[in-house]
mmCIF file of C-alpha atoms in Angstrom:
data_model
loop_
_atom_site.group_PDB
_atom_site.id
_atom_site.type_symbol
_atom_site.label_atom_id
_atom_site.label_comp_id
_atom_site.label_asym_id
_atom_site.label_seq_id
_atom_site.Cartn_x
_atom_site.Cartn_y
_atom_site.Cartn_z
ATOM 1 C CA UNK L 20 72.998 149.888 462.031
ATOM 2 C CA UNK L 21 71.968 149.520 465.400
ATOM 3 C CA UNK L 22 73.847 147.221 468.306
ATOM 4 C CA UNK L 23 71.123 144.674 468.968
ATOM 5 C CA UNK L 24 73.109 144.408 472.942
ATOM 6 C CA UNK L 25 76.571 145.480 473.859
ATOM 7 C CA UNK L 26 77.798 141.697 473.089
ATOM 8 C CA UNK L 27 77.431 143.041 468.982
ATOM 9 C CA UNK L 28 80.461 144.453 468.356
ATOM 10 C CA UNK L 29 80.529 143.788 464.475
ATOM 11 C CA UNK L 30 77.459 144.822 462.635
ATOM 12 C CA UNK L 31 76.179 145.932 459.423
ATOM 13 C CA UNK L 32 73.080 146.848 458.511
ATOM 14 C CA UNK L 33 70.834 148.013 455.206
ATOM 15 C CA UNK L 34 68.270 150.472 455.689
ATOM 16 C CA UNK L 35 66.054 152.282 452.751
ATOM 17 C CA UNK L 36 64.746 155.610 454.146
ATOM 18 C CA UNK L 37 64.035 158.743 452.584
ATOM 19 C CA UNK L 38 63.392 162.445 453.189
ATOM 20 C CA UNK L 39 64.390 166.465 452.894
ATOM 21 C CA UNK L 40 65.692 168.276 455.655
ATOM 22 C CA UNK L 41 66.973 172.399 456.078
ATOM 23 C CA UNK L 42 70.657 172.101 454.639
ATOM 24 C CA UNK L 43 73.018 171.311 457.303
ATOM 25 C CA UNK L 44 76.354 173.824 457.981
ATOM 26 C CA UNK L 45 79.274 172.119 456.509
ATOM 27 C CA UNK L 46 82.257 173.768 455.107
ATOM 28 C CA UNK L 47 81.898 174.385 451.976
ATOM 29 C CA UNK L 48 83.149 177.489 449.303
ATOM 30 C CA UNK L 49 79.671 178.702 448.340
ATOM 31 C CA UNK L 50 78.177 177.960 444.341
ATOM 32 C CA UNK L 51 76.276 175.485 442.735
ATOM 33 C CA UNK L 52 78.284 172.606 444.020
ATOM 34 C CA UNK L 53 78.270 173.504 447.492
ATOM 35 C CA UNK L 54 74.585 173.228 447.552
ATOM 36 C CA UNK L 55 74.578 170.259 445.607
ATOM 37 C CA UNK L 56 76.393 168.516 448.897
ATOM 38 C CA UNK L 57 74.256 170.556 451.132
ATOM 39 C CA UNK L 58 71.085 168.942 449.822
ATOM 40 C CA UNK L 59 72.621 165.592 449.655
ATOM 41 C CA UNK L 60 73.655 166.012 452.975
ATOM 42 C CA UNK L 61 70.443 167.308 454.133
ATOM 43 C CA UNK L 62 68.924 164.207 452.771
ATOM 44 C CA UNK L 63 70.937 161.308 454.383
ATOM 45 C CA UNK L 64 71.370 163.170 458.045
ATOM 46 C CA UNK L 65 67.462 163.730 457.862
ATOM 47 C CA UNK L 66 66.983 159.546 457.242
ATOM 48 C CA UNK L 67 69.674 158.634 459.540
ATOM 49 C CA UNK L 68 69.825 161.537 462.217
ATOM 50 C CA UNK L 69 73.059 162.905 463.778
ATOM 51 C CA UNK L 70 72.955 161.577 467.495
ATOM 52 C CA UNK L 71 75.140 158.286 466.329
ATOM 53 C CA UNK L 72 77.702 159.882 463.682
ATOM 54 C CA UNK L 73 81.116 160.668 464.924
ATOM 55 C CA UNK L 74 83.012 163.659 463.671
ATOM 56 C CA UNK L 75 86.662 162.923 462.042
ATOM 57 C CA UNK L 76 86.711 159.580 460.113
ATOM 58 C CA UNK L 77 88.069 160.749 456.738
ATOM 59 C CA UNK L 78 90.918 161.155 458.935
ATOM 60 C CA UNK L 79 90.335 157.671 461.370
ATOM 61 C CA UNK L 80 87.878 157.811 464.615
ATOM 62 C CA UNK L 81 88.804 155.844 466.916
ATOM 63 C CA UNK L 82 85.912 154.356 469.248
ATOM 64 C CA UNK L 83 86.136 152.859 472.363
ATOM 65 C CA UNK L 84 84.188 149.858 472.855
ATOM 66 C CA UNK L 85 83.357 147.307 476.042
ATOM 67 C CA UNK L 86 85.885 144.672 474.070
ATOM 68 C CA UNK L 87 88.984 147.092 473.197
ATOM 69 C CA UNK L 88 89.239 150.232 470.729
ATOM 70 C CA UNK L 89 88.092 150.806 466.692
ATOM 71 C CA UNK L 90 89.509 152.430 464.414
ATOM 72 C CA UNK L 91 86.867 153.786 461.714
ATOM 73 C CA UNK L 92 88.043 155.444 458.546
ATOM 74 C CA UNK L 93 85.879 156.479 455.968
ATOM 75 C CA UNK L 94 87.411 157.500 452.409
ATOM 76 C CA UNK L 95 88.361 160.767 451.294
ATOM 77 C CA UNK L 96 86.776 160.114 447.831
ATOM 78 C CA UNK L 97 84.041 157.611 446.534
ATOM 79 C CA UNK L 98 86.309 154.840 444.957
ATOM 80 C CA UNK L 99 87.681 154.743 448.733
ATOM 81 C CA UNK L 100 86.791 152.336 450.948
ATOM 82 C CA UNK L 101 85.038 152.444 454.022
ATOM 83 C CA UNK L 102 87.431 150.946 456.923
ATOM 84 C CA UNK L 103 86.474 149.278 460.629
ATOM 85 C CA UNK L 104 89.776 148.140 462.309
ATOM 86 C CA UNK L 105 89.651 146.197 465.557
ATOM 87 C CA UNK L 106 92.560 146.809 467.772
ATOM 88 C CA UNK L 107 94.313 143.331 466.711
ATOM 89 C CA UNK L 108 94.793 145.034 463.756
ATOM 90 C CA UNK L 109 91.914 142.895 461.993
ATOM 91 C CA UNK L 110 89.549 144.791 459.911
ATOM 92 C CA UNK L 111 86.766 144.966 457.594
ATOM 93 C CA UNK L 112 86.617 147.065 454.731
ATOM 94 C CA UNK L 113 83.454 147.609 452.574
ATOM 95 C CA UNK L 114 83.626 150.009 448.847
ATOM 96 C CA UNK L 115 80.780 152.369 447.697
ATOM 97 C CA UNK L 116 78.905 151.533 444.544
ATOM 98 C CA UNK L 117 80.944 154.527 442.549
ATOM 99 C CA UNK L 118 81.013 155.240 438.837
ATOM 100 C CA UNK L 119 82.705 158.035 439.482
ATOM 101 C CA UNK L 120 85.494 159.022 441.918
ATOM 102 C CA UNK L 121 84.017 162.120 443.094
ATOM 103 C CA UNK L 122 85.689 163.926 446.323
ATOM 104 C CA UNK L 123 83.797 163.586 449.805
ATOM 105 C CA UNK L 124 82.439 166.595 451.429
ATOM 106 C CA UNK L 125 82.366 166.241 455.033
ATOM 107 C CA UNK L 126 79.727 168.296 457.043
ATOM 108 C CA UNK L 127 79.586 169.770 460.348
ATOM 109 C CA UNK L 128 78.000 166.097 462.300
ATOM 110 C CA UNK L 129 80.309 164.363 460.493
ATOM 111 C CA UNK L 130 78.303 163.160 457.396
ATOM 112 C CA UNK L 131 80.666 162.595 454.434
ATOM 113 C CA UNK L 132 78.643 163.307 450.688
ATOM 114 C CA UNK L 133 80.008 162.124 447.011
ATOM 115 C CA UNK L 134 77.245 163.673 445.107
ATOM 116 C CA UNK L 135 76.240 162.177 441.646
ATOM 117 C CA UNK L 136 79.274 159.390 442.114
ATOM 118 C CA UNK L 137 76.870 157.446 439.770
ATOM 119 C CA UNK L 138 73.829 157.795 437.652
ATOM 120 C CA UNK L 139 71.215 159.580 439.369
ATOM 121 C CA UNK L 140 72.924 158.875 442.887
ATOM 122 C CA UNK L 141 74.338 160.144 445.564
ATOM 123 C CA UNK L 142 76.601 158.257 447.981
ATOM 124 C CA UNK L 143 78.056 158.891 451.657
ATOM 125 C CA UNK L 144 79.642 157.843 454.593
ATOM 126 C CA UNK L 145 79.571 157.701 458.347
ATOM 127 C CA UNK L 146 81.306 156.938 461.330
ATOM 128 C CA UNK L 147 79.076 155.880 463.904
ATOM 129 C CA UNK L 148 79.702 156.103 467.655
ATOM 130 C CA UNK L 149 79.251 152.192 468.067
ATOM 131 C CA UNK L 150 82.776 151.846 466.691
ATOM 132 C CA UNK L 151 80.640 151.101 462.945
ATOM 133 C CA UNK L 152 80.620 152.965 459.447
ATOM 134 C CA UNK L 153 77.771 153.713 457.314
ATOM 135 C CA UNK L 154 77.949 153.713 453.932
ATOM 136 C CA UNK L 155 75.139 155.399 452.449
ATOM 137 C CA UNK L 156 73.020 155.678 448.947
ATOM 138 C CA UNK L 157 70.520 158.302 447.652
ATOM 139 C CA UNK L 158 68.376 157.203 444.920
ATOM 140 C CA UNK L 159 67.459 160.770 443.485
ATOM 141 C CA UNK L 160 64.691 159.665 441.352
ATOM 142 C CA UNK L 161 63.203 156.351 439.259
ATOM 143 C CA UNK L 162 65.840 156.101 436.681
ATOM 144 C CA UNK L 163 68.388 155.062 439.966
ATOM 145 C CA UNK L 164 68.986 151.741 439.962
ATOM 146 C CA UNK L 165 67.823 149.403 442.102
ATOM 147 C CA UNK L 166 70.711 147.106 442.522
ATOM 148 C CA UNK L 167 73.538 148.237 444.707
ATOM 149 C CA UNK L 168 76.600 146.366 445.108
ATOM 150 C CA UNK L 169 78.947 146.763 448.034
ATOM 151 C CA UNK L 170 82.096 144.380 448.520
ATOM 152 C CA UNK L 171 83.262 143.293 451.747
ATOM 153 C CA UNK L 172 86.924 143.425 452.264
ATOM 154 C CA UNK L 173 86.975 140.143 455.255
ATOM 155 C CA UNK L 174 90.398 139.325 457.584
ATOM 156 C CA UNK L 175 91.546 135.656 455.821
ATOM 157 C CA UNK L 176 89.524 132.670 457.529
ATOM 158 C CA UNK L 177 86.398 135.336 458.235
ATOM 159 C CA UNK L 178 82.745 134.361 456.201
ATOM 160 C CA UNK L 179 79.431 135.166 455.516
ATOM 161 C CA UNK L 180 76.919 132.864 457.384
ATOM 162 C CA UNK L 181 73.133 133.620 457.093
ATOM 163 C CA UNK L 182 71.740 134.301 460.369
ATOM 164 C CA UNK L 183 68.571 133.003 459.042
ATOM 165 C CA UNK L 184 66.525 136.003 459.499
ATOM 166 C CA UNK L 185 67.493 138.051 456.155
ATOM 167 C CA UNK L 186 71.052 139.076 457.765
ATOM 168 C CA UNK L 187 74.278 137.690 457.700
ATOM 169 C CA UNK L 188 76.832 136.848 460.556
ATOM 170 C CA UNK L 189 80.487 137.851 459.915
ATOM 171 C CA UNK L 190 82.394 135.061 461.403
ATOM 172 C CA UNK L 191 86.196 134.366 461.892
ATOM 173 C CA UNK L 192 88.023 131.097 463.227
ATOM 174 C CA UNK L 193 87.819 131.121 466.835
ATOM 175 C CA UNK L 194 90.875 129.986 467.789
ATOM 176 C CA UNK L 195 91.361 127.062 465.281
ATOM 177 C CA UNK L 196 88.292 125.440 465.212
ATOM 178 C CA UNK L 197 84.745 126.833 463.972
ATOM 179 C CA UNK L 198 83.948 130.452 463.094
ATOM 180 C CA UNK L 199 83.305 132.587 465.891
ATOM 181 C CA UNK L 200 80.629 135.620 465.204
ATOM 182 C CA UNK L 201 82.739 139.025 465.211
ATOM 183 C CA UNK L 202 80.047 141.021 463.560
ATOM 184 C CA UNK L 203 76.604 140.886 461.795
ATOM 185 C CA UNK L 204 74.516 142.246 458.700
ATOM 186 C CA UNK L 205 71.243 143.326 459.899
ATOM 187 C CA UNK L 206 68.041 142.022 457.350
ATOM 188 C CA UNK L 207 67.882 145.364 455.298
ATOM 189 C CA UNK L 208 64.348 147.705 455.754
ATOM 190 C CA UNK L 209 63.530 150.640 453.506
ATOM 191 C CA UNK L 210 60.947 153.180 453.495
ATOM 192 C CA UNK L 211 59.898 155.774 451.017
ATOM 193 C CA UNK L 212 59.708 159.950 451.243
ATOM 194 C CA UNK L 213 56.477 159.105 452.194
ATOM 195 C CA UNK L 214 57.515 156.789 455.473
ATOM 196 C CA UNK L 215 56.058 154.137 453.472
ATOM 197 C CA UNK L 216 57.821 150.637 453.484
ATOM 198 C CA UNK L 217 59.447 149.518 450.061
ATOM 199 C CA UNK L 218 60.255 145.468 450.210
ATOM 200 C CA UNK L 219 64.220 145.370 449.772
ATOM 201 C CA UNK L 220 66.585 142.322 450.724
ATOM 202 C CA UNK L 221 70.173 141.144 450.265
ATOM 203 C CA UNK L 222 71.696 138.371 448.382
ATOM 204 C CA UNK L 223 75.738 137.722 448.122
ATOM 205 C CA UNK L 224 77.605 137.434 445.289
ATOM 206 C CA UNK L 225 80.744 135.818 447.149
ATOM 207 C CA UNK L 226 82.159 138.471 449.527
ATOM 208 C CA UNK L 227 80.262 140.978 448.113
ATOM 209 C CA UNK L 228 76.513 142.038 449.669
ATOM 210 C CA UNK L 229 73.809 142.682 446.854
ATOM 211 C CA UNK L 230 71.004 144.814 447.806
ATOM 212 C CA UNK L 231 67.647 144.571 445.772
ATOM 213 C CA UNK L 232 65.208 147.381 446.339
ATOM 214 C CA UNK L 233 62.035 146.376 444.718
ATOM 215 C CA UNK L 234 61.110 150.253 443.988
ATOM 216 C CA UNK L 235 57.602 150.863 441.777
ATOM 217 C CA UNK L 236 55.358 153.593 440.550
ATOM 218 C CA UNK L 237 53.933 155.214 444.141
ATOM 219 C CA UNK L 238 57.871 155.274 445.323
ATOM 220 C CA UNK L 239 58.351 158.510 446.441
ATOM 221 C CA UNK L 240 62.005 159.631 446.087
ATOM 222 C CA UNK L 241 65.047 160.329 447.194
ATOM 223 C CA UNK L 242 65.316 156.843 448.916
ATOM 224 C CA UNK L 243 68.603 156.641 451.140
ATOM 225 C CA UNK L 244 69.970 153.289 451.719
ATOM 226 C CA UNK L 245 72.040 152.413 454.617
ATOM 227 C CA UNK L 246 74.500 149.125 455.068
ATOM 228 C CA UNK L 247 76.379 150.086 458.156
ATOM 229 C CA UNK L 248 78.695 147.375 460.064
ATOM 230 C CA UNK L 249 81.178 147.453 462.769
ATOM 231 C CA UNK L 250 83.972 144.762 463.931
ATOM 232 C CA UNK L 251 85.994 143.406 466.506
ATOM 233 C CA UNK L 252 84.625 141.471 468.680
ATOM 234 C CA UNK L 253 83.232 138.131 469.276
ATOM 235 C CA UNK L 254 79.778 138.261 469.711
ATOM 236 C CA UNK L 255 78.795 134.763 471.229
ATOM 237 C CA UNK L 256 77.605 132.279 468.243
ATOM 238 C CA UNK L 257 80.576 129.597 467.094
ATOM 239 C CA UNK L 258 79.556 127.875 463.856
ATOM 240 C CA UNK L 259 80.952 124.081 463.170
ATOM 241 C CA UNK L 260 80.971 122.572 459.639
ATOM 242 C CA UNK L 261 80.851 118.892 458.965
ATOM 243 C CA UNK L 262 84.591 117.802 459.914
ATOM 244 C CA UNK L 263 84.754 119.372 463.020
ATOM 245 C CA UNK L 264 80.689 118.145 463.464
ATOM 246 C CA UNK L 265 81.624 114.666 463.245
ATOM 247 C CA UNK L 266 84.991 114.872 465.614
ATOM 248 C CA UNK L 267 82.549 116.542 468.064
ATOM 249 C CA UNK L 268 80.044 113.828 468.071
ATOM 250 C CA UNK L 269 82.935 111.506 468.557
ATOM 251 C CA UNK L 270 84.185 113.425 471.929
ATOM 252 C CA UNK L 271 86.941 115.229 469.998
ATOM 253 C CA UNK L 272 89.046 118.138 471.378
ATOM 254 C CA UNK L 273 88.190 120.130 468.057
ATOM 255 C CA UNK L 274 87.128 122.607 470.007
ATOM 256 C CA UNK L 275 90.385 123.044 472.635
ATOM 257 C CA UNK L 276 88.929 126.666 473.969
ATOM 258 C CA UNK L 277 86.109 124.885 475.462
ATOM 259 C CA UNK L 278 87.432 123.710 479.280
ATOM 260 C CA UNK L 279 85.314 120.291 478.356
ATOM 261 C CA UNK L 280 84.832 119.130 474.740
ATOM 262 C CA UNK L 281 81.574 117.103 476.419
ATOM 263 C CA UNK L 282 80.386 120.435 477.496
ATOM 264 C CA UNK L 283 76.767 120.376 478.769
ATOM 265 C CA UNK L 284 74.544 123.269 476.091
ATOM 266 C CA UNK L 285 70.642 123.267 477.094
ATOM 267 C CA UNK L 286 70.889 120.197 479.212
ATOM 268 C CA UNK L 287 72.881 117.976 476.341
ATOM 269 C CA UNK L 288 76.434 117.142 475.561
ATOM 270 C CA UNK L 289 78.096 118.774 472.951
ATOM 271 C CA UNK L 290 78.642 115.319 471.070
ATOM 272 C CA UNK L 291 75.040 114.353 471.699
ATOM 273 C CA UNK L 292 73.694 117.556 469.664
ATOM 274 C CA UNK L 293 76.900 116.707 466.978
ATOM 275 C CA UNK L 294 75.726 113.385 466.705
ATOM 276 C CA UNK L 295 71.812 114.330 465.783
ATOM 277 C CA UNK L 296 73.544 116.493 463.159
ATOM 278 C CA UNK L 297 75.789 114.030 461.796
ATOM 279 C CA UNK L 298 72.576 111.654 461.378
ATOM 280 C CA UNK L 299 70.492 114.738 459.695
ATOM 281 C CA UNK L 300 73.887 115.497 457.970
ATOM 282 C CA UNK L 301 73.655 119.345 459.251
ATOM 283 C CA UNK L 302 76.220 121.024 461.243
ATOM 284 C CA UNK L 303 75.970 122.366 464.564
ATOM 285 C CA UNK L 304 76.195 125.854 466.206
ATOM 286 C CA UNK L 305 76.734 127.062 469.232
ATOM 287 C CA UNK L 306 76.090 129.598 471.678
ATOM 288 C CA UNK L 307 79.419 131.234 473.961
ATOM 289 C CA UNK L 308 79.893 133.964 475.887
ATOM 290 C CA UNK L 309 82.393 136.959 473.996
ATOM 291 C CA UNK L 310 85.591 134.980 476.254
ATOM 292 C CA UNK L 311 84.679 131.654 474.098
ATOM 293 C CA UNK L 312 83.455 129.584 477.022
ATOM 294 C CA UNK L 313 80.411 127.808 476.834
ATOM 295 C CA UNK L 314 77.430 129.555 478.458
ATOM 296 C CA UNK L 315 75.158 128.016 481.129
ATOM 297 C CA UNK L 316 72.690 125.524 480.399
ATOM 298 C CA UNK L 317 69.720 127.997 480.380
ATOM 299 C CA UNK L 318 71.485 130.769 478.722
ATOM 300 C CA UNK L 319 73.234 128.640 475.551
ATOM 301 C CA UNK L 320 70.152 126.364 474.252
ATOM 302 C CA UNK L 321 68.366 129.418 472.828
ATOM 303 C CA UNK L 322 71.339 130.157 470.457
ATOM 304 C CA UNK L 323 72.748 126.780 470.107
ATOM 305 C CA UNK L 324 71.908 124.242 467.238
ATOM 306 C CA UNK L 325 71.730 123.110 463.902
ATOM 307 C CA UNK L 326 72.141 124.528 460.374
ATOM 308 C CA UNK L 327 72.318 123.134 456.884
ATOM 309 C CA UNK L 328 71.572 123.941 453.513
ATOM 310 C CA UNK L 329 71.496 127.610 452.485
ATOM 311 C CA UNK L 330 71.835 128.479 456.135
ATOM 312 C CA UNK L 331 75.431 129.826 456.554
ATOM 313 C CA UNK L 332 75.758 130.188 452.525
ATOM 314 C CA UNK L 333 78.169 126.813 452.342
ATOM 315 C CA UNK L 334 79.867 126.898 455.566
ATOM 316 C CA UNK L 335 78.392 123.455 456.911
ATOM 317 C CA UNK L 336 80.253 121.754 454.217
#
């Protein structure tokens, strides 16, 4: 995962890389199985370099942040689960696709392994220096498969909402009324040992984020893939579903936090742009700033608007 600005303080990406790299130091006690998590290290630091991974999370990193400290734990063991906390003591927790709980090796950058936790795969974990975790899977060869599940732990009142681009927004109620964004799912990539791009997307299955990774018969393996997220702050998109749509468009104080519920966003009202979405029975969004107040004019139409349909995966109900 990558911060798309400083405003993205929650963020979780999917990534499908692959290589082989020199084993990396780690501590280890020699043998068969030391190499084993040498390689598998090797492998994930060489997709996902070492310049973003912070050192300590089995044990919690915390990571400061322009909106407040994170606490990022990342599990000792592959049935663990991968843990951002914000400093309200909210958090997001996502598990590793484990058949086995096999212990974590931890090397040198900070790169936690679990080899062979399930059939022909290694998994593995990161804290990254964003105040986000990695959690990581190495499809070893062809008989992998190609389906990985990871479930999403969410704070109550938090939700999925497609961000319409292949990625989902993690949002939580912002103050009472609407979802505030607090994080975000970045549209997953993937590329081969070959640096050759392998079509892969995500789908939910309630809170939990299925990744499909349409692998054939030039795939050159290991392929690493790569959800990483982070949490905590509010990153300046409020969703509305149809109730508190249709108080808007009425000049309701559903939305309190704003200093005027008739708030002007890209040169119309706030119950103007409700109204057009009660008509087209949508729901509307809206763009803030990360202390919930409504941005300029010029700044807010961009990110402000309607959604419907599979767009927020049932919020605008």
């Amino acid at each position: 995962m990558k911060l798309k600005n400083s405003a993205h303080a929650a963020l979780l990406t999917t990534a499908l890389i692959a290589g082989t790299a020199a084993a990396p130091a780690f501590a280890a006690n020699g043998g068969p199985a030391a190499d084993t998590a040498a390689q598998a290290v090797a492998t994930v630091q060489n997709a996902t370099g070492t310049a973003d991974v912070a050192s300590g999370s089995t044990t919690g990193t915390v990571m400061p942040t322009d909106r407040g400290l994170v606490t990022v734990t990342t599990p000792a063991s592959a049935e663990g689960r991968v843990t951002v906390a914000a400093s309200d003591g909210s958090m997001v927790t996502m598990s590793l696709p484990a058949a086995v709980d096999a212990a974590g090796t931890t090397s040198a950058a900070g790169t936690t392994v679990y080899p062979d936790a399930a059939a022909h795969t290694d998994l593995a974990a990161q804290a990254t220096v964003d105040g986000g975790a990695r959690a990581l899977v190495t499809l070893k060869s062809a008989a992998a498969p190609t389906t990985q599940r990871f479930d999403l732990g969410l704070p109550d009142g938090a939700t999925l909402v497609a961000d319409g681009a292949g990625g989902y927004d993690i949002a939580a109620s912002a103050n009472g009324a609407g979802t505030a964004v607090r994080g975000h799912v970045d549209a997953p990539w993937a590329k081969d040992a070959n640096g050759n791009p392998v079509p892969t997307s995500y789908s939910l299955d309630g809170n939990t984020l299925v990744q499909t990774i349409e692998t054939g018969p030039d795939t050159a393996y290991p392929v690493v893939a790569d959800p990483h997220y982070t949490w905590g702050i509010i990153t300046g998109t409020v969703y509305f579903n149809k109730k508190e749509t249709k108080l808007l468009a009425l000049g309701g104080t559903v939305v309190s936090w704003i200093p005027n519920p008739a708030a002007v966003v890209g040169g119309r009202s706030l119950a103007a742009i409700a109204g057009v979405a009660v008509a087209a029975d949508k729901c509307v969004k809206i763009k803030v700033n990360p202390g919930l107040a409504v941005l300029s004019p010029s700044a807010a139409v961009a990110g402000s608007g309607y959604y419907s349909g599979k767009s927020g995966d049932g919020y605008c109900k």
